[in-house]
Structure formats: structure tokens, C-alpha cells
Coordinates of C-alpha atoms in Angstrom, one line a residue:
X1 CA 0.0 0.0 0.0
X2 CA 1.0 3.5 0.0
X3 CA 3.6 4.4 2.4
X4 CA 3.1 7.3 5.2
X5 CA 5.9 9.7 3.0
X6 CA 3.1 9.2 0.2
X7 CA 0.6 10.8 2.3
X8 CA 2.6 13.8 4.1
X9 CA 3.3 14.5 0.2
X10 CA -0.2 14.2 -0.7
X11 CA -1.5 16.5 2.5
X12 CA 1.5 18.8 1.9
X13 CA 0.1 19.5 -1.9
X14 CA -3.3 19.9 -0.7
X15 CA -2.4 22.5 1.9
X16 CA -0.3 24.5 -0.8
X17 CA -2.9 24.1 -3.5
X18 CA -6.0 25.1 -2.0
X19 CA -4.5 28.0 -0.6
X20 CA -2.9 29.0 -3.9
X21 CA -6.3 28.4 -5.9
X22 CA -7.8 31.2 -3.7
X23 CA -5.2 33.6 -4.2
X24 CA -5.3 33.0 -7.9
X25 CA -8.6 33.6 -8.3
X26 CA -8.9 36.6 -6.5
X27 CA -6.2 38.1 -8.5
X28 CA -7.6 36.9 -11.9
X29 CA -11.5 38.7 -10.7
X30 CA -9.2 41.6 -10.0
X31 CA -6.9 41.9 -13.2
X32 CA -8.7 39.8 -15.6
X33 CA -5.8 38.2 -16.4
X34 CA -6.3 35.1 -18.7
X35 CA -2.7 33.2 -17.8
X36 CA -4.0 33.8 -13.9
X37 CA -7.4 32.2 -14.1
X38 CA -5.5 29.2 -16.2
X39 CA -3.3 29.4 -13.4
X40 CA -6.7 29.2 -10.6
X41 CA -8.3 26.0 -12.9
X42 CA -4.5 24.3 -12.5
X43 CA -4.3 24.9 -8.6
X44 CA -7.9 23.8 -8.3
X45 CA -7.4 20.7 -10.5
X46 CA -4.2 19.6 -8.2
X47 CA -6.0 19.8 -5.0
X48 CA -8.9 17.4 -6.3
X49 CA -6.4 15.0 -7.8
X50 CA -4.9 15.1 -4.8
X51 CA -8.1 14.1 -2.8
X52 CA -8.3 11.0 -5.5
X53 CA -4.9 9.9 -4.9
X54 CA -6.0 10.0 -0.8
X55 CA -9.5 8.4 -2.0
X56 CA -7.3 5.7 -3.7
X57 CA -5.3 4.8 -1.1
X58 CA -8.7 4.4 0.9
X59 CA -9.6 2.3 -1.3
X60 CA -6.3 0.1 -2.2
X61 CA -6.4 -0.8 2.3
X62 CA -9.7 -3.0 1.7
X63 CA -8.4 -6.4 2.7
X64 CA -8.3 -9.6 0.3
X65 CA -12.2 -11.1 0.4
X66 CA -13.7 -13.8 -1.7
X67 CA -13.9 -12.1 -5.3
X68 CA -10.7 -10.4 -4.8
X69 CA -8.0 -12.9 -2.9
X70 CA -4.7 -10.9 -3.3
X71 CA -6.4 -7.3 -2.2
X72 CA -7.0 -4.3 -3.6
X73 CA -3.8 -2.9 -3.5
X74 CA -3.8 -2.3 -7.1
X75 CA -6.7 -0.2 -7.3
X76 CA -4.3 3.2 -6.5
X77 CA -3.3 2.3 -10.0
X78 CA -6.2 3.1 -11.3
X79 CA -6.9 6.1 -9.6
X80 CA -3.7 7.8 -10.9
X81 CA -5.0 6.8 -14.3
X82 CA -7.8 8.8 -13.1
X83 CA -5.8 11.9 -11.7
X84 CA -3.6 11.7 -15.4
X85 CA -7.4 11.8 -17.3
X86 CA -8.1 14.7 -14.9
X87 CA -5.5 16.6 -15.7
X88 CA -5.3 16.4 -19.2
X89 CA -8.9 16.8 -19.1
X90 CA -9.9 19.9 -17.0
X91 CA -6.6 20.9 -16.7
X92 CA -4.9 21.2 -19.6
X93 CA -7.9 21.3 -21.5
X94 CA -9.5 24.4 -19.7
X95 CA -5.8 26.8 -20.2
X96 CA -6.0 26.0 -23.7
X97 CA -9.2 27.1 -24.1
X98 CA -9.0 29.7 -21.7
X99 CA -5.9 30.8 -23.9
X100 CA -7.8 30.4 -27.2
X101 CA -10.5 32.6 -26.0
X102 CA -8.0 35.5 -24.3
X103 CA -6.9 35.5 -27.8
X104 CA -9.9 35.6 -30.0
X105 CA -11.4 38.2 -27.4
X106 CA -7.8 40.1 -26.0
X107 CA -8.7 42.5 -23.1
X108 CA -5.4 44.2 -21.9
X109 CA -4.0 44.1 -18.1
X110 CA -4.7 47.4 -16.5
X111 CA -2.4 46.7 -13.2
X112 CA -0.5 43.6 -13.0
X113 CA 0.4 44.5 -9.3
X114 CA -1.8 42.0 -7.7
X115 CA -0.4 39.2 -10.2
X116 CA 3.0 39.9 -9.4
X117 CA 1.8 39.5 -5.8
X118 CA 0.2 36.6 -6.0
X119 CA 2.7 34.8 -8.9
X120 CA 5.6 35.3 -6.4
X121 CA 3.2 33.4 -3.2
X122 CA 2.0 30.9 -5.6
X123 CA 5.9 30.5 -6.4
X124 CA 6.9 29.9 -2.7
X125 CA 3.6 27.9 -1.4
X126 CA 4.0 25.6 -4.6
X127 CA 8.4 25.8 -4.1
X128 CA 7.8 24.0 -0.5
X129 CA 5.0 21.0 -1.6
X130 CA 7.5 20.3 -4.3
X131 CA 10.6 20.1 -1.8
X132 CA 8.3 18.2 0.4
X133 CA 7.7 15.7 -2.8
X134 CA 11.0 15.7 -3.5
X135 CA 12.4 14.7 -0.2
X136 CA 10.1 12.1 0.0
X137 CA 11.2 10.8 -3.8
X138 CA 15.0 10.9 -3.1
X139 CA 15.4 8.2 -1.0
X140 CA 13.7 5.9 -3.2
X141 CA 16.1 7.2 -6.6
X142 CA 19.5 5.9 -5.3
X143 CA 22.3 6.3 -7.8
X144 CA 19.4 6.2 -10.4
X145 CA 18.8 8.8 -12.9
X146 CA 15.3 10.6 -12.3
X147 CA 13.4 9.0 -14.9
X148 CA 14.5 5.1 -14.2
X149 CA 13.6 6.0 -10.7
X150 CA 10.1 6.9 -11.6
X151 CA 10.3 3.8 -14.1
X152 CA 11.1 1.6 -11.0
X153 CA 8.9 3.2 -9.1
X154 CA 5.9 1.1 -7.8
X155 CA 4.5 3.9 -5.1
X156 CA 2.8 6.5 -7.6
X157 CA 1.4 8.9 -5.2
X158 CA 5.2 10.5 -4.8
X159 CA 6.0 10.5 -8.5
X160 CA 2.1 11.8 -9.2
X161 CA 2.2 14.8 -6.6
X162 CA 6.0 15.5 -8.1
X163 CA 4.8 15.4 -11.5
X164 CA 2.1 17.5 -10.7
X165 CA 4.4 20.2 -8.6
X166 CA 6.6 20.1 -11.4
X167 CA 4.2 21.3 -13.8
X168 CA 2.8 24.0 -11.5
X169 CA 6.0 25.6 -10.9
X170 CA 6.4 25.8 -14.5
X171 CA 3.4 26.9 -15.4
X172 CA 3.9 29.7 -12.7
X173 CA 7.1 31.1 -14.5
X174 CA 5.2 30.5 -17.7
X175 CA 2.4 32.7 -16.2
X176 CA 4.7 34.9 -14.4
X177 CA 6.5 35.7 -18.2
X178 CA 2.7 36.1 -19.8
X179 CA 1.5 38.6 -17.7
X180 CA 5.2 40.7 -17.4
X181 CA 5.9 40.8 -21.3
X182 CA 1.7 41.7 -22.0
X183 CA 1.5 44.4 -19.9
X184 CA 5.0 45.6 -21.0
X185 CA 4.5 45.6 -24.2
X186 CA 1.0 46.6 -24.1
X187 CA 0.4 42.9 -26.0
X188 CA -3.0 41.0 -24.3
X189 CA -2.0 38.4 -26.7
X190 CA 0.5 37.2 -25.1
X191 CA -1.2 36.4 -21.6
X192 CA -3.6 34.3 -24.0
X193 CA -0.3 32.4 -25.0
X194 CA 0.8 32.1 -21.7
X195 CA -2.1 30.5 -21.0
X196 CA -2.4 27.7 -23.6
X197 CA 1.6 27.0 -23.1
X198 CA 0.4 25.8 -19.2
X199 CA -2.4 23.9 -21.0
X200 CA 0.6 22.1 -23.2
X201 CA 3.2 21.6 -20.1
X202 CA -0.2 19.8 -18.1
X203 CA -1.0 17.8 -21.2
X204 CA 2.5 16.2 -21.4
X205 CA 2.5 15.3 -17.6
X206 CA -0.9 13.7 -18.0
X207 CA 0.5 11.5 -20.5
X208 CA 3.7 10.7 -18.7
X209 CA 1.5 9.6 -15.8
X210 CA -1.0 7.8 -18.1
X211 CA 1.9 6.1 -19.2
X212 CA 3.1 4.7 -16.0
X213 CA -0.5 3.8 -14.3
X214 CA -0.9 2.2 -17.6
X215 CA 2.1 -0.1 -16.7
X216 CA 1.4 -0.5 -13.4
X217 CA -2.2 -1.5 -14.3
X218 CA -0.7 -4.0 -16.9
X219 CA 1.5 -5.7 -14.4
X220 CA 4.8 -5.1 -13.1
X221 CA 7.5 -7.6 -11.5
X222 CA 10.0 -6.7 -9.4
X223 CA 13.2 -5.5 -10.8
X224 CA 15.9 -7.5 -12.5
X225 CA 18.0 -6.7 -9.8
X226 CA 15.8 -8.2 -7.1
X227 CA 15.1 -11.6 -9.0
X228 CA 18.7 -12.4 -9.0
X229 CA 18.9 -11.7 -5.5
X230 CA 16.4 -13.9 -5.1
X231 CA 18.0 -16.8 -7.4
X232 CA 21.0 -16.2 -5.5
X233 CA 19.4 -16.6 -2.1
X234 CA 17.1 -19.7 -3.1
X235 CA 20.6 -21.6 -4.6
X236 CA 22.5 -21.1 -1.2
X237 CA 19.5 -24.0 0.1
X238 CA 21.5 -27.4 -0.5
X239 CA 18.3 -29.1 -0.8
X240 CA 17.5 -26.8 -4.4
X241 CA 19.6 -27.8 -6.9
X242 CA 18.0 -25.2 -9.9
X243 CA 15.5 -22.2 -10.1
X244 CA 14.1 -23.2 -13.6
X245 CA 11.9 -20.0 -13.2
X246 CA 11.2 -16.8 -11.2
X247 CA 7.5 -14.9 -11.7
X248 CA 6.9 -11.9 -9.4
X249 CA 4.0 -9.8 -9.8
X250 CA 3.2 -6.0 -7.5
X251 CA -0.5 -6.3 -6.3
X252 CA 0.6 -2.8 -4.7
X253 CA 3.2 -0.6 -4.0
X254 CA 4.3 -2.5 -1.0
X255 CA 2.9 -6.3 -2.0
X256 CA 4.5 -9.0 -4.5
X257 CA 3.7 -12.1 -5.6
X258 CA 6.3 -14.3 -5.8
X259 CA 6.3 -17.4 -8.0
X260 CA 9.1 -20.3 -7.7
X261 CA 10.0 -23.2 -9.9
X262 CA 12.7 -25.4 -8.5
X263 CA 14.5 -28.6 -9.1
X264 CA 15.0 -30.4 -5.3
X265 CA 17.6 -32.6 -4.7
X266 CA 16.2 -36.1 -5.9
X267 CA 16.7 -37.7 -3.1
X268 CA 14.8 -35.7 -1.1
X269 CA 11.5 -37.5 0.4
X270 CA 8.2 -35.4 -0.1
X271 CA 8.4 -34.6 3.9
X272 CA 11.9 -32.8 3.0
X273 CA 10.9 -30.9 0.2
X274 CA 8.1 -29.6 2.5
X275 CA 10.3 -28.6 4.6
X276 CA 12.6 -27.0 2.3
X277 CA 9.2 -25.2 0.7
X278 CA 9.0 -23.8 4.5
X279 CA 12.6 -23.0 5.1
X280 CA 12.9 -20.8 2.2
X281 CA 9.3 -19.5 2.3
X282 CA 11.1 -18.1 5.9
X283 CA 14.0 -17.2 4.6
X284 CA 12.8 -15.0 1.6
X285 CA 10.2 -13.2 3.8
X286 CA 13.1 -12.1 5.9
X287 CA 14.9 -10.9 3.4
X288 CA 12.4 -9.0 1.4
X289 CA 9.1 -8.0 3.4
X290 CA 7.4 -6.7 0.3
X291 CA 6.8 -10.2 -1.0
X292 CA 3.5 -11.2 1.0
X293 CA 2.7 -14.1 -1.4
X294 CA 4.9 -16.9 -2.5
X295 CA 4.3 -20.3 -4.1
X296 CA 6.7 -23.0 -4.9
X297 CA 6.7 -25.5 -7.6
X298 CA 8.7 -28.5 -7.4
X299 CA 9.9 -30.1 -10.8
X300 CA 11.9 -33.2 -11.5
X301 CA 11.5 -35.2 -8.7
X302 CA 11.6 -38.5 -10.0
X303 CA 12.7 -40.4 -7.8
X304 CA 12.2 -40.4 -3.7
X305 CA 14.4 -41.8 -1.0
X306 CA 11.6 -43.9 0.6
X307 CA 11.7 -43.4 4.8
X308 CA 14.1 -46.4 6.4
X309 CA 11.5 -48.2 8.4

């Protein structure tokens, strides 16, 4: 399931976001300003996404039951799929047509005081979510570059709220440059193109995201890394003599399935590979407490040492 850094990110962004969508749209009443309202849709679209990520992780704690044995952990995935739609959506879609109509009907900014004013607040509320995001999304990167960590990734309520940070921050320069260069050069067309640029920089981060909730949705094993670790571990039982095969599958950021194939020692009897089955059913919990589920198959026993009498 999610982990508690997921959430203090989540409630972090809400915090910044609501308070930043009032301040927006004050400003945007005030100075009409096309890139600001744009600006007010984005801030308001974060914070809902943000109460579906929290919904989703609600919903990804139901425990296993009859029709769904292995949990709902992978439900989150679908509500980031949901969050991505939502931001491409209302998001992006709303600044472009915000922009669109600045443009076909331009109405220039009078005072840009109050935008300045509330650009720069936006700037620092949205700089300290992001930080917060980021924190939390360090430790999981390692000597990774940024976008094999996100690749890796199996927890996408950092990544998402990251993303999503990301996009604000640029939009606000974006913004910040819109309504500076129209009023400076007396140009309201330019606030309309400020405004369907933040439409385009939320449209790609919706598709990154639908991207990866599309692969986590799919069906993601643990890393290559991780199933040679686990070969590795497995061979050091003298009882196993081969892994013929290793099948791991997330059900949740913090659950895997864990699949084994393995060629016993032939003279083994059936009470000895059972215990072996146990022994290393013990051993690899230990050693990685995401897996929650692990079966074991036993090929090419042929032959069993019958019990001396």
C-alpha cells in the first residue's frame, strides 16, 4: 500500500494548492488576467487530484475477500490513471481554451500588481510542496537517474504529486512571463499564449503519468536486480539444486507475488521438500518484506528416498 511519505506529500500539496487556488482567483476577478485564471483552474485541479490519490489509497487498504483474494492494492493504480485523465482533461484542456478565447477576445492588463503579488506566493507555497515531494522521492532514486527512478517506481502517489508540482511551478514562471511581457508591451495576446503554453506543459504530464498507471495497471515484476537476488538466495539451500523459473508480480506498491520453480535434490523424500518449501518460504520473507505471497513448484522429482522403516 502506499507508504506514510506518500501521504505527508499528498497532504502537503493539498495545503499549498488550496491556498494557492484562492489567491489565484482573487487576482484573476481583480486583473482579468487570462494566464491567472488558467493558473486558478490548474491549482484547483491539483488539489482534487490530490483528494483522489487520498481516496485511492482508501480504497487500495480493503483487505483480500472472496472475489478479490490478493487485495485491492492495485486499485491506487487506477486512480492515478484517473488523476492523469483529470489533468489532461480539466486541466490542460481548460488553459487551452482559456488561452484560445483570451486571444480571439484580448482584453489588456490594466495593473499587474496583484499578479505579481500573487505569482511570487504561488511561487513559494508551490516551491515548498515540491521540496516536500521531492524529499520524499529521493530516497527511493539511489544512484538512479530521475526518470529510471520513476520507471522503477511502484508507489505512484510520490511521482504523481511530483509530477504534478513540477508542472505548477512551471506553469507559474510560464504565467509569471505572460503577464510581465503583455503588460510591458501593451500585448494582451501574449497572456492568452501564456495560458495555452500551461495547457501544453499539463497535457504532457498527463501522458507521462497515463503512461506509467498504464504499466502499473498491466502488471509489473519486481526488478531485475531483485530476481537475481532472489536466485542467489534460493541456490544457497543445498536441498535446491536449480531455479528453472522466477514470476513476481506487484498487487501494490508494497505487495509482490512471488512465483518459484525449482529442481529439489532427488533424493529428497516429499516430507523434505516440504520442509525445504517452509525454510525458504522463511528465509525469503526475511529478506524482502514486500513479498506477502509466494508459491513453490517443485519439478523433476523423480525419484524419492523412501523413509528407512
Amino acid at each position: 500500500m502506499a507508504t506514510r511519505s506518500g501521504h505527508k506529500t499528498i497532504f502537503a500539496a493539498i495545503a499549498a494548492n488550496l491556498a494557492i487556488a484562492i489567491t489565484k482567483f482573487i487576482a484573476a476577478s481583480i486583473t482579468g488576467s487570462s494566464a491567472m485564471l488558467s493558473e486558478a483552474i490548474h491549482s484547483v485541479v491539483d488539489t482534487g487530484n490530490e483528494l483522489v490519490l487520498l481516496y485511492g489509497i482508501h480504497r487500495s487498504k480493503r483487505p483480500a475477500d472472496e472475489n478479490h483474494p490478493f487485495g485491492y492494492g492495485q486499485e491506487l493504480y487506477f486512480w492515478t490513471l484517473i488523476v492523469a485523465i483529470l489533468i489532461f482533461a480539466i486541466g490542460g484542456g481548460m488553459s487551452v481554451y482559456e488561452g484560445i478565447s483570451h486571444i480571439q477576445h484580448p482584453s489588456p492588463i490594466e495593473d499587474p500588481t496583484w499578479n505579481y503579488v500573487v505569482l511570487g506566493l504561488a511561487i513559494v507555497f508551490e516551491g515548498f510542496s515540491w521540496t516536500v515531494a521531492l524529499k520524499e522521492f529521493l530516497p527511493s532514486k539511489g544512484t538512479q537517474s530521475f526518470w529510471q527512478a520513476v520507471r522503477i517506481s511502484k508507489d505512484p502517489t510520490i511521482f504523481t504529486v511530483l509530477f504534478e508540482d513540477s508542472a505548477a511551478l512551471l506553469g507559474l514562471v510560464v504565467a509569471l512571463f505572460g503577464v510581465f511581457l503583455g503588460h510591458w508591451l501593451n500585448n494582451p495576446y501574449l497572456d492568452g499564449t501564456a495560458s495555452i503554453i500551461i495547457g501544453v506543459i499539463l497535457a504532457i504530464v498527463a501522458i507521462l503519468l497515463a503512461r506509467e498507471a498504464r504499466g502499473l495497471l498491466v502488471g509489473e515484476g519486481a526488478s531485475s536486480t531483485t530476481i537475481k537476488q532472489i536466485r542467489s538466495l534460493v541456490c544457497t539451500d543445498p536441498a535446491v539444486k536449480g531455479v528453472l523459473r522466477v514470476l513476481t508480480l506487484y498487487f501494490g506498491p508494497e505487495e509482490i507475488l512471488l512465483n518459484l520453480e525449482l529442481q529439489f535434490d532427488q533424493a529428497l523424500t516429499a516430507e523434505e521438500v516440504a520442509g525445504t518449501i517452509e525454510r525458504l518460504e522463511a528465509t525469503i520473507f526475511g529478506h524482502y518484506p514486500r513479498i506477502k505471497h509466494i508459491f513453490i513448484e517443485a519439478k523433476s522429482l523423480f525419484s524419492h528416498r523412501q523413509p528407512k522403516k
